Short mmCIF file of C-alpha atoms in Angstrom, two decimals:
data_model
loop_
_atom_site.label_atom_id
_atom_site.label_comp_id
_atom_site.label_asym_id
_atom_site.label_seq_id
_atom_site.Cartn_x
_atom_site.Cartn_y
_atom_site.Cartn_z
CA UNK A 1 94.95 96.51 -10.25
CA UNK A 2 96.95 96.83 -7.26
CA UNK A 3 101.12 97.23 -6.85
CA UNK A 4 102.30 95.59 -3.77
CA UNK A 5 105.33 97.82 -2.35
CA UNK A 6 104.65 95.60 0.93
CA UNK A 7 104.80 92.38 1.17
CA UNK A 8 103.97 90.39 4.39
CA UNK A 9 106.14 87.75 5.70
CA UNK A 10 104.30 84.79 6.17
CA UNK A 11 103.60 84.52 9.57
CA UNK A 12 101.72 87.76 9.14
CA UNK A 13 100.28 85.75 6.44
CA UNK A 14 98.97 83.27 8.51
CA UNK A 15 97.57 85.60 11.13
CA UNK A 16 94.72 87.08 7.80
CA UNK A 17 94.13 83.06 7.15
CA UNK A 18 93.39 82.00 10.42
CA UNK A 19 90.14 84.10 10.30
CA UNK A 20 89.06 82.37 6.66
CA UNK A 21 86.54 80.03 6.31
CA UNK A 22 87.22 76.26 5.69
CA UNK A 23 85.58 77.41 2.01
CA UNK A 24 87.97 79.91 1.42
CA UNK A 25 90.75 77.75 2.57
CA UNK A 26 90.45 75.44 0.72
CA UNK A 27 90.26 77.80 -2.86
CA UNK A 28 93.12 79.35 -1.89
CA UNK A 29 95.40 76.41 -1.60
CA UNK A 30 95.44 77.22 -5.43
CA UNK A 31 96.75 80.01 -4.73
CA UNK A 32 100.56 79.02 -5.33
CA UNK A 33 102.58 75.54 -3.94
CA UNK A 34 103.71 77.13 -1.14
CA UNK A 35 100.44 78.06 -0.02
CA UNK A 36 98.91 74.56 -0.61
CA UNK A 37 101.79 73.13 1.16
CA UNK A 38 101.32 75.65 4.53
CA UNK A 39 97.39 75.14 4.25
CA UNK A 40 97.59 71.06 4.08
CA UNK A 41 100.12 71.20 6.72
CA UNK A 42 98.93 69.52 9.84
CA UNK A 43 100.51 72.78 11.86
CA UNK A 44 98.00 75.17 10.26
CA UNK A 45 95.12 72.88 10.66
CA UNK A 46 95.45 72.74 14.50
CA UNK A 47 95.95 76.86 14.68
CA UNK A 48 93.08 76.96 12.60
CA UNK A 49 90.92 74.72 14.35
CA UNK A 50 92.07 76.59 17.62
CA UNK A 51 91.91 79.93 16.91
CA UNK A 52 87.83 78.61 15.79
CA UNK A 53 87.49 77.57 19.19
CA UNK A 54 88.46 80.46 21.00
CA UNK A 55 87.79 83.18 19.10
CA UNK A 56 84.07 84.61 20.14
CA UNK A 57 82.02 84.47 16.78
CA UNK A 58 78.37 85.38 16.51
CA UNK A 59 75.90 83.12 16.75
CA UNK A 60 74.36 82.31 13.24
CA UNK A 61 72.42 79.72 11.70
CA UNK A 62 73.70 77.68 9.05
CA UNK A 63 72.41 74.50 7.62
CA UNK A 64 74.17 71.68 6.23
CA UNK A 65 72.86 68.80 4.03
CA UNK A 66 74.14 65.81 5.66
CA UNK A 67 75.76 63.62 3.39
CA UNK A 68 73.32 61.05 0.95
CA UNK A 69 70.28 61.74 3.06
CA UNK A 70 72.00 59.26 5.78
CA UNK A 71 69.07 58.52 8.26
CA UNK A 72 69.99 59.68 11.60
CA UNK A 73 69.10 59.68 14.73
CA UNK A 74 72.32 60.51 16.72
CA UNK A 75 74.49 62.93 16.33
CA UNK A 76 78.22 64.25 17.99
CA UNK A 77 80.98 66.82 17.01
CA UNK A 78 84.61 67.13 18.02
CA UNK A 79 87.12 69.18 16.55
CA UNK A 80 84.88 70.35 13.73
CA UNK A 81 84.24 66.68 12.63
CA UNK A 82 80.89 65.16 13.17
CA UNK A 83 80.00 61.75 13.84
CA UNK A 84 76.42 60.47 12.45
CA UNK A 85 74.97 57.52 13.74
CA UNK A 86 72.20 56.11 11.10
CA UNK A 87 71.54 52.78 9.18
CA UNK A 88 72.05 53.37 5.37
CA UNK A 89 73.41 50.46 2.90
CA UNK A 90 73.78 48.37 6.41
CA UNK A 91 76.20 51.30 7.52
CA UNK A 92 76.01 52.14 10.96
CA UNK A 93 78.63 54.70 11.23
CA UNK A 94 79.76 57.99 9.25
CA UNK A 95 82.66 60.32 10.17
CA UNK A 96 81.50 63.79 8.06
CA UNK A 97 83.66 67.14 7.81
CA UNK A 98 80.75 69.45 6.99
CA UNK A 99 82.98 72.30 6.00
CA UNK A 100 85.25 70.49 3.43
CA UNK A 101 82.67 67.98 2.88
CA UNK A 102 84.54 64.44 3.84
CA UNK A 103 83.43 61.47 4.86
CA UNK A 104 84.41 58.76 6.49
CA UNK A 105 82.67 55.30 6.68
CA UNK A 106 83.79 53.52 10.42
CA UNK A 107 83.81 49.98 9.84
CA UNK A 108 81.69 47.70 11.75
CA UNK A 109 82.74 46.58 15.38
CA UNK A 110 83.67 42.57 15.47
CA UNK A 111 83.13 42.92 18.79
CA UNK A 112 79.48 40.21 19.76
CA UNK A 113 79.12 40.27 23.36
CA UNK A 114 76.71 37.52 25.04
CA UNK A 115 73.05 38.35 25.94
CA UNK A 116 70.76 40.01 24.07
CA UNK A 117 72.10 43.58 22.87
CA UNK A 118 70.96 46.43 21.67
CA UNK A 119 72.87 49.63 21.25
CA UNK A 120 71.62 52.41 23.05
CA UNK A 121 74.00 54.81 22.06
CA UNK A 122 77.44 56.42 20.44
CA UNK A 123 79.71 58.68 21.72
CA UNK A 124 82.59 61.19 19.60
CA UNK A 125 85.06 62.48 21.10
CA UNK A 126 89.03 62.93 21.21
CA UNK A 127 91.29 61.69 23.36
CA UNK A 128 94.08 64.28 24.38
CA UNK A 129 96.15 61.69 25.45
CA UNK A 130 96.67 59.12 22.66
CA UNK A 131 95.86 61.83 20.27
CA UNK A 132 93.06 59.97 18.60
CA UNK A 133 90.03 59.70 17.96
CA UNK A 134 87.28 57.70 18.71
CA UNK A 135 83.98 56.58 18.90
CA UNK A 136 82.19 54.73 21.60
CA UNK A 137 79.32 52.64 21.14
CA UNK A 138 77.27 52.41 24.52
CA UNK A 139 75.62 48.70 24.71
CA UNK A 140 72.95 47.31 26.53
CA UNK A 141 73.18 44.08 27.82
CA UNK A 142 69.94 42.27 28.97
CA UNK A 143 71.84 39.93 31.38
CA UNK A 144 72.77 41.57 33.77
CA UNK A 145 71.32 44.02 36.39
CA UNK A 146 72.38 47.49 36.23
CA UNK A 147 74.37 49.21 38.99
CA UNK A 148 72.69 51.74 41.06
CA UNK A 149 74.24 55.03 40.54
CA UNK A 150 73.41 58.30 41.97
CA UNK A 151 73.68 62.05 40.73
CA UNK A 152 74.69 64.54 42.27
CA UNK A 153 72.79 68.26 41.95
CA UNK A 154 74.73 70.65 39.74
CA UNK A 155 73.22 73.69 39.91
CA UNK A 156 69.70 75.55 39.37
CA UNK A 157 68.64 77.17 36.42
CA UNK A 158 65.66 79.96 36.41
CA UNK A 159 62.55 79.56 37.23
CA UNK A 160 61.65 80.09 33.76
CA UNK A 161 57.83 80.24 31.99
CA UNK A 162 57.04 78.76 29.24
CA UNK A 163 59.74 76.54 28.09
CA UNK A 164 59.32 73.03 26.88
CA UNK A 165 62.52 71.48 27.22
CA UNK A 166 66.28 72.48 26.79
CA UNK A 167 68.75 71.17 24.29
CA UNK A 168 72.28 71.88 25.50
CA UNK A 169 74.57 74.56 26.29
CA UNK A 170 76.88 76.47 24.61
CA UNK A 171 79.47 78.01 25.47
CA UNK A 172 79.41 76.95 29.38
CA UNK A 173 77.07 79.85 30.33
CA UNK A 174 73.95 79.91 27.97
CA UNK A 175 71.32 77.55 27.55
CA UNK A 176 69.91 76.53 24.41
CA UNK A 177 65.44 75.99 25.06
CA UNK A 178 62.48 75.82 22.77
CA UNK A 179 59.20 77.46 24.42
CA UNK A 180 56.01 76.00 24.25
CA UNK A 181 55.77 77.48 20.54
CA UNK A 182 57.90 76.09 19.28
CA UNK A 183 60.52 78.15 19.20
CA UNK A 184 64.74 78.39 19.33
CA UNK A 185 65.75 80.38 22.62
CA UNK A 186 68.89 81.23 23.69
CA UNK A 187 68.71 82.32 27.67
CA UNK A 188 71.97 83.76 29.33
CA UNK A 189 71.77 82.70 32.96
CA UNK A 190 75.22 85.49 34.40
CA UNK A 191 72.78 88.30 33.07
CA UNK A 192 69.24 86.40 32.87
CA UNK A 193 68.71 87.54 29.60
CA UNK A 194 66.80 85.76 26.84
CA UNK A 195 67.19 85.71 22.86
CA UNK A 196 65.42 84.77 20.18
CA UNK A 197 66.83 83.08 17.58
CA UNK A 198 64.82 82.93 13.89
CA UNK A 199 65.08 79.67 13.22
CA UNK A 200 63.19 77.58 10.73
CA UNK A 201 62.16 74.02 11.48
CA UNK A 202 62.52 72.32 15.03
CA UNK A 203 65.60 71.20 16.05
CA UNK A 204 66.34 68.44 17.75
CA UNK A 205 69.46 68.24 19.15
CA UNK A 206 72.15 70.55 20.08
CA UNK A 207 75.75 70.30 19.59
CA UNK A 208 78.55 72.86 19.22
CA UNK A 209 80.30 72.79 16.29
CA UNK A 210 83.37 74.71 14.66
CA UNK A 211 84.56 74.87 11.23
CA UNK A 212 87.90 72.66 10.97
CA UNK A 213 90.32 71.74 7.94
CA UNK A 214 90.33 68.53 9.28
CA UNK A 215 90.62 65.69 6.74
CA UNK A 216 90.14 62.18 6.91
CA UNK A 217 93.40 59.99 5.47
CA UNK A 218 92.75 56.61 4.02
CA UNK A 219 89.51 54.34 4.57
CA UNK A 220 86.01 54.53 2.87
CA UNK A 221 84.43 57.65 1.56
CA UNK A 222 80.37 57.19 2.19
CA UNK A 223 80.20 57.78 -1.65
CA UNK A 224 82.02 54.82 -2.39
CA UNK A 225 80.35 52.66 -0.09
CA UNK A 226 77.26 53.15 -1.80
CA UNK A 227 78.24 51.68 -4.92
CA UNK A 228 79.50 48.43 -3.76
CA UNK B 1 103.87 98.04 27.86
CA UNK B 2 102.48 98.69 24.17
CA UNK B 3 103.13 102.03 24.39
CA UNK B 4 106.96 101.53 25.05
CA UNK B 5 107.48 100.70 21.61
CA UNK B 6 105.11 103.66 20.75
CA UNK B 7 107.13 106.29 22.63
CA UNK B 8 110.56 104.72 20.79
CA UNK B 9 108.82 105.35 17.63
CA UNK B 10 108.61 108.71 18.03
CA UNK B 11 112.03 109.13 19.51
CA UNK B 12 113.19 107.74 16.77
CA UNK B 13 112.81 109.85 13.69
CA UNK B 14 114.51 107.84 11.39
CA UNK B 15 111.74 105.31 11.61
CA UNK B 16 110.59 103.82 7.78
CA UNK B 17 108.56 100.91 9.50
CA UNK B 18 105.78 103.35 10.45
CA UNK B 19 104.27 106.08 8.07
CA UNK B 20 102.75 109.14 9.58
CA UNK B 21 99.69 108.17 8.03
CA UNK B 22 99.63 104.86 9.19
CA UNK B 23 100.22 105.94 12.57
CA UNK B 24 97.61 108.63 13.16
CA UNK B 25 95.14 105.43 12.36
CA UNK B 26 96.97 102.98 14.76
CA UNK B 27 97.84 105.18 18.08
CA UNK B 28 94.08 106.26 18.61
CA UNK B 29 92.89 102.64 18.45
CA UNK B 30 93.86 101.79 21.79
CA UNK B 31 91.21 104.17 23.03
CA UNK B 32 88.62 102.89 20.78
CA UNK B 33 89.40 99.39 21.69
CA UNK B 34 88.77 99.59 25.22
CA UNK B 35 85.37 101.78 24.75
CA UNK B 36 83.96 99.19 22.68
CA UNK B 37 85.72 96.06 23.76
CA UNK B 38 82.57 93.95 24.24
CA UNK B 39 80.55 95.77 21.67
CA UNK B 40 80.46 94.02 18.63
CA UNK B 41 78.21 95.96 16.78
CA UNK B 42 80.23 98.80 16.79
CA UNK B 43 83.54 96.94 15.89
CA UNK B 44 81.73 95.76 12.82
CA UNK B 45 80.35 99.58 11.65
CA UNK B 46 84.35 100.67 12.83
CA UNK B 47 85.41 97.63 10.22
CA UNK B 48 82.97 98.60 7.79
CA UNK B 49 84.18 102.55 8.06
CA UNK B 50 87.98 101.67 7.67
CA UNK B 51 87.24 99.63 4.81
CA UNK B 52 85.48 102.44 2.67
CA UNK B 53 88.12 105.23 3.81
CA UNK B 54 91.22 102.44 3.26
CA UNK B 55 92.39 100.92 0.54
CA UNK B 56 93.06 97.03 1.05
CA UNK B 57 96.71 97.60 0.57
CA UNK B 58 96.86 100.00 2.74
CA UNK B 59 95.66 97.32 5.32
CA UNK B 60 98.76 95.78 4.65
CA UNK B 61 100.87 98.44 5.78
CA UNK B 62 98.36 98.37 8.69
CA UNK B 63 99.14 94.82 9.63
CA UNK B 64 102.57 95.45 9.72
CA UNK B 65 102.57 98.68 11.83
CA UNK B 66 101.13 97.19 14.40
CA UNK B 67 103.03 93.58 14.07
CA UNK B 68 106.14 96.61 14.64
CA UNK B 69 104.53 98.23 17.19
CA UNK B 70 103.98 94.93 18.77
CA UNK B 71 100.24 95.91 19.02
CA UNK B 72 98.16 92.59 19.84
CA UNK B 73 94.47 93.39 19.38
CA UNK B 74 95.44 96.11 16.42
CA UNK B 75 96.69 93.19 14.69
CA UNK B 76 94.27 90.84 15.35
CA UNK B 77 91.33 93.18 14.25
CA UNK B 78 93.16 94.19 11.37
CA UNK B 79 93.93 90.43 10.46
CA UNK B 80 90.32 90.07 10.47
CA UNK B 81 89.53 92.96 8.75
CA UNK B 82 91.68 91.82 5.71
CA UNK B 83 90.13 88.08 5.78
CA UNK B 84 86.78 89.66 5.60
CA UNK B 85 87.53 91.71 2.68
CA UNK B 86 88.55 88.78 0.83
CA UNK B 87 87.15 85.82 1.93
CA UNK B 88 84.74 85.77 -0.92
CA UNK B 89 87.75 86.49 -3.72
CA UNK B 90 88.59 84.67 -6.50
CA UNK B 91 92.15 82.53 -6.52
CA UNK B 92 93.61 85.42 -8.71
CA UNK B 93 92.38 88.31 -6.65
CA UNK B 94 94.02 86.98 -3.77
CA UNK B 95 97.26 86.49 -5.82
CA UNK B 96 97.28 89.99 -6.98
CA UNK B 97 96.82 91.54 -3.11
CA UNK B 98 100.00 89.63 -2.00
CA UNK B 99 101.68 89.89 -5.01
CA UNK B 100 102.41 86.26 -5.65
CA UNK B 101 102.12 84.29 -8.80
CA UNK B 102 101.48 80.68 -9.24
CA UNK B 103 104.24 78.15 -9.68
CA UNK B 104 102.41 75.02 -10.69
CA UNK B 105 102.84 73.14 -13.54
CA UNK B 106 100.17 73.43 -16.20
CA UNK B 107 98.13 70.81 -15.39
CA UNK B 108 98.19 70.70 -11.74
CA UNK B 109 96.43 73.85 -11.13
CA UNK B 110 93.33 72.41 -12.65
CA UNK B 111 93.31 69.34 -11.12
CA UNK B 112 92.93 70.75 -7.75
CA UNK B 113 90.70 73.99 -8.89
CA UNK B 114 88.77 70.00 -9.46
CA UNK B 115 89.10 68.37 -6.33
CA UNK B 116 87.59 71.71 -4.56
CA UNK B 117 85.07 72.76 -7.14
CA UNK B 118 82.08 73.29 -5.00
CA UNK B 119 84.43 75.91 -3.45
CA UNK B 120 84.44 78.40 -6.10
CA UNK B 121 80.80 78.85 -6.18
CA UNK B 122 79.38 82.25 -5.17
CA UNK B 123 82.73 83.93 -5.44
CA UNK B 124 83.42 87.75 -6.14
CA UNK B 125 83.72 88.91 -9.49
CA UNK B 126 87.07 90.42 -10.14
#
């Protein structure tokens, strides 16, 4: 079909991959060894994940089945990975790589602290300095009184009509909202302008979220766990 | 400071890195760039134009005029414009557009075409 007279050295070679999909990716790592070797390798992971992060994309919708219908009610992303917080099989945990489809099951915390508890929420995120990462569970302890703290004004956004609540922000200058219909806004505040995004269902939380290669080494998949 | 390596291109006549074809489509592109920097609409109809008037191996000769020419955004968009063409390919069509073959053993291949199956689905047909 085609005769190469050209062929690209490889860091030219890694410039095209960097704009593939995890999807793709991970097909072509059947592509030859040395291209399953440069596509496992930790080094083109991170330039992967990176170049995600900073390159502008468009915003588009795209919907993910989260792994054996975990019940959910919390969710947090870092580095393309997402962290679920549910109660499934008496799991309360599960790490989940929606573009290559991992998962990870955290084991439970032997951690019992005295009082009565109850666990108001969990926290994902990576730590740039031990290069890990890690997920926080936020407790509440009945004993004791809680500090006073105070917050400190930010900034104001609008005034803006009709809107029923806001979700999160992306990008550090637009604001995701629904309006009292219902429906999925996306308001700029540098240029005051406000998009519509067709979006089916209501959504409930907000988090931003880039494709990674990401993989999770040893430990439980969430498939397993479910058979024991 | 792009265009220094530009203007020693065409001092140089002896130059085999850079076809005159090639080069006609890479020198305007600075001027298109900045007209439509922040448009993406437009990049994507420019994209969809070179693809129909360029054959994907072409785009190789593309990349590598402006990797020579030292040519950031050129690159980058072409880069792009190569990943989108085949991002939906199959395993072979890839290995066909950079000319490389496989070099597993027999059984390996299918083993991992295994562990990735869902990622086949939907792809081009060749």
């Amino acid at each position: 079909m085609f005769t190469t007279n050209e062929v690209l050295p490889e860091d030219l070679v890694i410039q095209i991959l960097l704009w593939l999909p995890v999807v793709s990716l991970l097909r072509y790592k059947c592509v030859c060894k040395s291209w399953y070797a440069l596509i496992n390798g930790q080094n083109f992971i991170n330039k992967h994940l990176l170049h995600n992060q900073t390159t502008l994309t468009r915003t588009r919708a795209q919907y993910f089945g989260i792994p054996n219908h975990v019940a959910t009610n919390r969710v947090d992303s870092s580095n393309g990975l997402v962290c679920l917080h549910g109660n499934i099989y008496g799991i309360d945990i599960v790490l989940w790589n929606p573009a290559t489809n991992e998962t990870k099951v955290v084991p439970e915390s032997r951690i019992s602290p005295q009082g009565r508890v109850s666990t108001t929420d969990i926290g994902f995120g990576f730590d740039f300095k031990t290069n890990e990462y890690k997920v926080v569970k936020l407790l509440e302890i009945y004993d004791s009184n809680p500090e006073l703290e105070s917050w400190s004004k930010l900034f104001t956004i609008g005034p803006l009509m009709g809107i029923k609540k806001s979700l999160g922000f992306w990008k550090n200058e637009s604001l995701f909202l629904i309006n009292n219909d219902g429906q999925l806004l996306l308001y700029d505040s540098s240029t005051q302008e406000m998009t519509s995004l067709q979006v089916d269902g209501l959504p409930l939380q907000m988090i931003t979220y880039v494709e990674s290669l990401i993989s999770f080494k040893g430990g439980d998949d969430l498939e397993e766990k479910g058979n024991s | 400071m792009k265009f220094c390596t530009v203007k020693q291109y065409f001092d140089d006549e002896n130059n085999n890195n850079v076809t005159n074809g090639i080069a006609t489509t890479v020198i305007p592109l600075p001027n298109k760039h900045l007209k439509i920097k922040a448009n993406n609409k437009e990049m994507e109809q420019y994209e969809q134009e070179l693809l129909r008037n360029v054959m994907p191996q072409e785009l190789t000769k593309l990349i590598l005029a402006a990797n020579y020419l030292n040519f950031k955004e050129a690159l980058d968009f072409f880069c792009r414009t190569v990943a989108n063409a085949i991002q939906n390919k199959s395993v072979d069509y890839v290995r066909k557009f950079f000319g490389l073959e496989s070099d597993f053993e027999p059984g390996e291949e299918e083993k991992l075409c295994k562990e990735f199956a869902w990622s086949f689905e939907g792809v081009d047909e060749d």
